[in-house]
Amino acid sequence: MDSELIIISPPRSSPNILVTGTPGTGKTTTSELIALAAGLEKVTVGELVKERSLHDGYNEEFDTYWLNEDKVVDEMEDMLAGGGMCVDFHTCGMFPERWFDLVVVLRADTDKIYDRLEKRGYKQNKVQENIECEIMQVVLEEAQESYQPEIVMELASNTVEQMEANVEKVAAFVEEFRRTHTQ
């Protein structure tokens, strides 16, 4: 008899939120504001990768680390078990579906992304690759393929007003989640 190991997470009283999107869509700013507004702890996966060496070296051409997905998932498993986390990362398919109660996919116009990435000093090839990813909806499609449709929320993130509205929407979700999951 074949059997699969099924991991059953204990019920959470506070949700885990993933804020994802192409670089330059406002993930870091939005996730920081969500964490503050909703009383969640923020995890920026890119920083975690650097701080804890969760990579397999450096890619000079694109000025980024070669991510080791297994190391990242192993490192984050216990962090997310109890809930109450707001995770910021530019991709989402590597994370177990059970980790997140809401997946926020931020979208922005390509001219906004271009300006934001150029302001950060990104190399032109990296800017172009990210613009193409946004045009092709790579992150949105990955979220839609990786998670149940009812937990994926696509939000525009071009202006400060949109970012503020996004924070309010997610904070309202967190409040409702806590209200309905109190033990």
PDB file of C-alpha atoms in Angstrom:
ATOM      1  CA  MET A   1       0.000   0.000   0.000  1.00  0.00           C
ATOM      2  CA  ASP A   2       1.397   3.387  -1.031  1.00  0.00           C
ATOM      3  CA  SER A   3       0.876   6.128   1.477  1.00  0.00           C
ATOM      4  CA  GLU A   4       1.716   9.784   1.322  1.00  0.00           C
ATOM      5  CA  LEU A   5       2.773  11.857   4.275  1.00  0.00           C
ATOM      6  CA  ILE A   6       0.120  14.512   4.812  1.00  0.00           C
ATOM      7  CA  ILE A   7       1.132  17.474   6.892  1.00  0.00           C
ATOM      8  CA  ILE A   8      -1.759  18.909   8.845  1.00  0.00           C
ATOM      9  CA  SER A   9      -1.110  22.374  10.183  1.00  0.00           C
ATOM     10  CA  PRO A  10      -2.749  23.391  13.425  1.00  0.00           C
ATOM     11  CA  PRO A  11      -5.491  25.958  12.963  1.00  0.00           C
ATOM     12  CA  ARG A  12      -4.229  29.530  12.954  1.00  0.00           C
ATOM     13  CA  SER A  13      -5.909  32.419  14.727  1.00  0.00           C
ATOM     14  CA  SER A  14      -4.014  34.919  12.587  1.00  0.00           C
ATOM     15  CA  PRO A  15      -3.470  34.507   8.841  1.00  0.00           C
ATOM     16  CA  ASN A  16      -0.338  34.245   6.766  1.00  0.00           C
ATOM     17  CA  ILE A  17      -0.335  36.658   3.835  1.00  0.00           C
ATOM     18  CA  LEU A  18       1.930  36.439   0.785  1.00  0.00           C
ATOM     19  CA  VAL A  19       2.533  39.703  -1.076  1.00  0.00           C
ATOM     20  CA  THR A  20       4.006  38.890  -4.466  1.00  0.00           C
ATOM     21  CA  GLY A  21       4.508  40.523  -7.838  1.00  0.00           C
ATOM     22  CA  THR A  22       7.105  41.515 -10.367  1.00  0.00           C
ATOM     23  CA  PRO A  23       9.978  43.574  -8.905  1.00  0.00           C
ATOM     24  CA  GLY A  24       8.925  47.219  -8.904  1.00  0.00           C
ATOM     25  CA  THR A  25       5.236  46.648  -8.168  1.00  0.00           C
ATOM     26  CA  GLY A  26       5.504  47.878  -4.584  1.00  0.00           C
ATOM     27  CA  LYS A  27       5.734  44.619  -2.626  1.00  0.00           C
ATOM     28  CA  THR A  28       8.139  45.825   0.032  1.00  0.00           C
ATOM     29  CA  THR A  29       6.318  49.072   0.752  1.00  0.00           C
ATOM     30  CA  THR A  30       2.899  47.416   0.693  1.00  0.00           C
ATOM     31  CA  SER A  31       3.926  44.457   2.857  1.00  0.00           C
ATOM     32  CA  GLU A  32       5.536  46.785   5.429  1.00  0.00           C
ATOM     33  CA  LEU A  33       2.311  48.821   5.619  1.00  0.00           C
ATOM     34  CA  ILE A  34       0.167  45.670   5.816  1.00  0.00           C
ATOM     35  CA  ALA A  35       2.302  44.302   8.662  1.00  0.00           C
ATOM     36  CA  LEU A  36       1.955  47.590  10.572  1.00  0.00           C
ATOM     37  CA  ALA A  37      -1.764  48.019   9.902  1.00  0.00           C
ATOM     38  CA  ALA A  38      -2.704  44.419  10.663  1.00  0.00           C
ATOM     39  CA  GLY A  39      -0.241  43.556  13.413  1.00  0.00           C
ATOM     40  CA  LEU A  40       1.596  40.907  11.414  1.00  0.00           C
ATOM     41  CA  GLU A  41       5.282  40.052  11.416  1.00  0.00           C
ATOM     42  CA  LYS A  42       6.980  40.837   8.090  1.00  0.00           C
ATOM     43  CA  VAL A  43       9.373  38.473   6.325  1.00  0.00           C
ATOM     44  CA  THR A  44      11.241  39.664   3.249  1.00  0.00           C
ATOM     45  CA  VAL A  45      12.420  36.472   1.577  1.00  0.00           C
ATOM     46  CA  GLY A  46      15.187  38.198  -0.405  1.00  0.00           C
ATOM     47  CA  GLU A  47      16.769  39.476   2.823  1.00  0.00           C
ATOM     48  CA  LEU A  48      16.382  36.069   4.449  1.00  0.00           C
ATOM     49  CA  VAL A  49      18.179  34.453   1.491  1.00  0.00           C
ATOM     50  CA  LYS A  50      21.145  36.807   1.885  1.00  0.00           C
ATOM     51  CA  GLU A  51      21.287  36.801   5.694  1.00  0.00           C
ATOM     52  CA  ARG A  52      21.067  33.021   6.081  1.00  0.00           C
ATOM     53  CA  SER A  53      22.875  31.972   2.878  1.00  0.00           C
ATOM     54  CA  LEU A  54      19.833  30.230   1.398  1.00  0.00           C
ATOM     55  CA  HIS A  55      21.332  30.349  -2.079  1.00  0.00           C
ATOM     56  CA  ASP A  56      23.745  28.505  -4.334  1.00  0.00           C
ATOM     57  CA  GLY A  57      25.935  31.438  -5.320  1.00  0.00           C
ATOM     58  CA  TYR A  58      25.616  34.691  -7.209  1.00  0.00           C
ATOM     59  CA  ASN A  59      24.469  35.419 -10.765  1.00  0.00           C
ATOM     60  CA  GLU A  60      26.622  38.323 -11.977  1.00  0.00           C
ATOM     61  CA  GLU A  61      24.678  38.799 -15.214  1.00  0.00           C
ATOM     62  CA  PHE A  62      21.412  39.571 -13.411  1.00  0.00           C
ATOM     63  CA  ASP A  63      22.980  40.860 -10.175  1.00  0.00           C
ATOM     64  CA  THR A  64      21.087  38.383  -7.983  1.00  0.00           C
ATOM     65  CA  TYR A  65      21.526  35.199  -5.961  1.00  0.00           C
ATOM     66  CA  TRP A  66      20.773  31.709  -7.256  1.00  0.00           C
ATOM     67  CA  LEU A  67      17.960  30.827  -4.882  1.00  0.00           C
ATOM     68  CA  ASN A  68      17.975  27.409  -3.218  1.00  0.00           C
ATOM     69  CA  GLU A  69      14.238  26.755  -2.900  1.00  0.00           C
ATOM     70  CA  ASP A  70      14.641  23.743  -0.595  1.00  0.00           C
ATOM     71  CA  LYS A  71      16.733  25.757   1.862  1.00  0.00           C
ATOM     72  CA  VAL A  72      14.237  28.627   1.790  1.00  0.00           C
ATOM     73  CA  VAL A  73      11.224  26.376   2.391  1.00  0.00           C
ATOM     74  CA  ASP A  74      13.009  24.491   5.182  1.00  0.00           C
ATOM     75  CA  GLU A  75      14.018  27.766   6.838  1.00  0.00           C
ATOM     76  CA  MET A  76      10.525  29.255   6.666  1.00  0.00           C
ATOM     77  CA  GLU A  77       8.440  26.199   7.674  1.00  0.00           C
ATOM     78  CA  ASP A  78       8.480  26.838  11.429  1.00  0.00           C
ATOM     79  CA  MET A  79       8.223  30.611  10.953  1.00  0.00           C
ATOM     80  CA  LEU A  80       4.857  30.290   9.239  1.00  0.00           C
ATOM     81  CA  ALA A  81       3.381  27.440  11.272  1.00  0.00           C
ATOM     82  CA  GLY A  82       1.717  29.656  13.848  1.00  0.00           C
ATOM     83  CA  GLY A  83       0.346  32.275  11.440  1.00  0.00           C
ATOM     84  CA  GLY A  84       0.523  36.031  11.761  1.00  0.00           C
ATOM     85  CA  MET A  85       3.108  36.517   9.015  1.00  0.00           C
ATOM     86  CA  CYS A  86       3.263  38.835   6.008  1.00  0.00           C
ATOM     87  CA  VAL A  87       5.728  37.443   3.460  1.00  0.00           C
ATOM     88  CA  ASP A  88       7.183  39.569   0.661  1.00  0.00           C
ATOM     89  CA  PHE A  89       8.681  37.833  -2.386  1.00  0.00           C
ATOM     90  CA  HIS A  90       8.651  38.190  -6.163  1.00  0.00           C
ATOM     91  CA  THR A  91       7.562  34.639  -6.858  1.00  0.00           C
ATOM     92  CA  CYS A  92       5.196  32.217  -5.172  1.00  0.00           C
ATOM     93  CA  GLY A  93       5.100  28.754  -6.736  1.00  0.00           C
ATOM     94  CA  MET A  94       7.789  27.286  -4.499  1.00  0.00           C
ATOM     95  CA  PHE A  95       5.829  27.826  -1.297  1.00  0.00           C
ATOM     96  CA  PRO A  96       3.497  25.103   0.009  1.00  0.00           C
ATOM     97  CA  GLU A  97      -0.145  25.984  -0.547  1.00  0.00           C
ATOM     98  CA  ARG A  98      -0.947  25.307   3.124  1.00  0.00           C
ATOM     99  CA  TRP A  99       1.206  28.232   4.246  1.00  0.00           C
ATOM    100  CA  PHE A 100      -0.977  31.090   3.026  1.00  0.00           C
ATOM    101  CA  ASP A 101      -4.503  32.234   3.704  1.00  0.00           C
ATOM    102  CA  LEU A 102      -4.271  35.112   1.207  1.00  0.00           C
ATOM    103  CA  VAL A 103      -1.969  35.643  -1.786  1.00  0.00           C
ATOM    104  CA  VAL A 104      -1.822  39.262  -2.925  1.00  0.00           C
ATOM    105  CA  VAL A 105      -0.461  39.747  -6.443  1.00  0.00           C
ATOM    106  CA  LEU A 106       0.522  43.356  -7.007  1.00  0.00           C
ATOM    107  CA  ARG A 107       0.411  44.653 -10.587  1.00  0.00           C
ATOM    108  CA  ALA A 108       1.761  47.892 -11.994  1.00  0.00           C
ATOM    109  CA  ASP A 109       1.989  49.603 -15.349  1.00  0.00           C
ATOM    110  CA  THR A 110       5.263  48.872 -17.102  1.00  0.00           C
ATOM    111  CA  ASP A 111       6.295  52.537 -17.171  1.00  0.00           C
ATOM    112  CA  LYS A 112       5.960  52.627 -13.352  1.00  0.00           C
ATOM    113  CA  ILE A 113       7.995  49.440 -13.004  1.00  0.00           C
ATOM    114  CA  TYR A 114      10.644  50.781 -15.376  1.00  0.00           C
ATOM    115  CA  ASP A 115      10.996  54.027 -13.409  1.00  0.00           C
ATOM    116  CA  ARG A 116      11.112  52.241 -10.037  1.00  0.00           C
ATOM    117  CA  LEU A 117      13.723  49.690 -11.132  1.00  0.00           C
ATOM    118  CA  GLU A 118      15.879  52.261 -12.880  1.00  0.00           C
ATOM    119  CA  LYS A 119      15.774  54.402  -9.722  1.00  0.00           C
ATOM    120  CA  ARG A 120      17.094  51.353  -7.799  1.00  0.00           C
ATOM    121  CA  GLY A 121      20.008  51.067 -10.195  1.00  0.00           C
ATOM    122  CA  TYR A 122      18.995  47.767 -11.783  1.00  0.00           C
ATOM    123  CA  LYS A 123      21.014  46.678 -14.827  1.00  0.00           C
ATOM    124  CA  GLN A 124      19.163  47.245 -18.104  1.00  0.00           C
ATOM    125  CA  ASN A 125      18.849  43.507 -18.857  1.00  0.00           C
ATOM    126  CA  LYS A 126      17.257  42.949 -15.446  1.00  0.00           C
ATOM    127  CA  VAL A 127      14.853  45.871 -15.968  1.00  0.00           C
ATOM    128  CA  GLN A 128      13.861  44.492 -19.369  1.00  0.00           C
ATOM    129  CA  GLU A 129      13.345  40.963 -18.047  1.00  0.00           C
ATOM    130  CA  ASN A 130      11.067  42.240 -15.279  1.00  0.00           C
ATOM    131  CA  ILE A 131       9.065  44.432 -17.681  1.00  0.00           C
ATOM    132  CA  GLU A 132       8.536  41.380 -19.900  1.00  0.00           C
ATOM    133  CA  CYS A 133       7.452  39.309 -16.883  1.00  0.00           C
ATOM    134  CA  GLU A 134       4.834  41.912 -15.978  1.00  0.00           C
ATOM    135  CA  ILE A 135       3.555  42.129 -19.562  1.00  0.00           C
ATOM    136  CA  MET A 136       3.258  38.337 -19.709  1.00  0.00           C
ATOM    137  CA  GLN A 137       1.592  38.209 -16.245  1.00  0.00           C
ATOM    138  CA  VAL A 138       4.117  35.612 -15.077  1.00  0.00           C
ATOM    139  CA  VAL A 139       3.615  36.130 -11.333  1.00  0.00           C
ATOM    140  CA  LEU A 140      -0.168  36.362 -11.590  1.00  0.00           C
ATOM    141  CA  GLU A 141      -0.375  33.133 -13.590  1.00  0.00           C
ATOM    142  CA  GLU A 142       1.990  31.391 -11.171  1.00  0.00           C
ATOM    143  CA  ALA A 143      -0.228  32.418  -8.239  1.00  0.00           C
ATOM    144  CA  GLN A 144      -3.367  31.277 -10.053  1.00  0.00           C
ATOM    145  CA  GLU A 145      -1.760  27.899 -10.827  1.00  0.00           C
ATOM    146  CA  SER A 146      -0.314  27.418  -7.321  1.00  0.00           C
ATOM    147  CA  TYR A 147      -3.185  28.465  -5.047  1.00  0.00           C
ATOM    148  CA  GLN A 148      -6.945  28.148  -4.821  1.00  0.00           C
ATOM    149  CA  PRO A 149      -8.598  30.983  -6.784  1.00  0.00           C
ATOM    150  CA  GLU A 150     -10.524  32.257  -3.772  1.00  0.00           C
ATOM    151  CA  ILE A 151      -7.319  33.204  -1.926  1.00  0.00           C
ATOM    152  CA  VAL A 152      -5.592  35.001  -4.832  1.00  0.00           C
ATOM    153  CA  MET A 153      -6.201  38.754  -4.881  1.00  0.00           C
ATOM    154  CA  GLU A 154      -4.875  40.790  -7.842  1.00  0.00           C
ATOM    155  CA  LEU A 155      -4.405  44.476  -6.971  1.00  0.00           C
ATOM    156  CA  ALA A 156      -3.202  47.502  -8.957  1.00  0.00           C
ATOM    157  CA  SER A 157      -0.220  49.236  -7.371  1.00  0.00           C
ATOM    158  CA  ASN A 158       0.587  52.302  -9.481  1.00  0.00           C
ATOM    159  CA  THR A 159      -0.153  55.121  -7.061  1.00  0.00           C
ATOM    160  CA  VAL A 160       0.116  55.883  -3.368  1.00  0.00           C
ATOM    161  CA  GLU A 161      -3.685  55.938  -3.211  1.00  0.00           C
ATOM    162  CA  GLN A 162      -3.893  52.438  -4.702  1.00  0.00           C
ATOM    163  CA  MET A 163      -1.256  51.168  -2.266  1.00  0.00           C
ATOM    164  CA  GLU A 164      -3.176  52.654   0.675  1.00  0.00           C
ATOM    165  CA  ALA A 165      -6.430  51.085  -0.560  1.00  0.00           C
ATOM    166  CA  ASN A 166      -4.638  47.745  -0.945  1.00  0.00           C
ATOM    167  CA  VAL A 167      -3.393  47.914   2.634  1.00  0.00           C
ATOM    168  CA  GLU A 168      -6.936  48.653   3.837  1.00  0.00           C
ATOM    169  CA  LYS A 169      -8.335  45.660   1.893  1.00  0.00           C
ATOM    170  CA  VAL A 170      -5.762  43.262   3.298  1.00  0.00           C
ATOM    171  CA  ALA A 171      -6.082  44.640   6.848  1.00  0.00           C
ATOM    172  CA  ALA A 172      -9.859  44.096   6.602  1.00  0.00           C
ATOM    173  CA  PHE A 173      -9.209  40.497   5.480  1.00  0.00           C
ATOM    174  CA  VAL A 174      -6.886  39.955   8.472  1.00  0.00           C
ATOM    175  CA  GLU A 175      -9.455  41.396  10.875  1.00  0.00           C
ATOM    176  CA  GLU A 176     -12.208  39.162   9.483  1.00  0.00           C
ATOM    177  CA  PHE A 177      -9.926  36.105   9.535  1.00  0.00           C
ATOM    178  CA  ARG A 178      -9.091  36.694  13.189  1.00  0.00           C
ATOM    179  CA  ARG A 179     -12.748  37.238  14.059  1.00  0.00           C
ATOM    180  CA  THR A 180     -13.790  33.964  12.433  1.00  0.00           C
ATOM    181  CA  HIS A 181     -10.797  31.913  13.589  1.00  0.00           C
ATOM    182  CA  THR A 182     -10.710  32.847  17.251  1.00  0.00           C
ATOM    183  CA  GLN A 183     -10.659  29.752  19.400  1.00  0.00           C
TER     184      GLN A 183
END
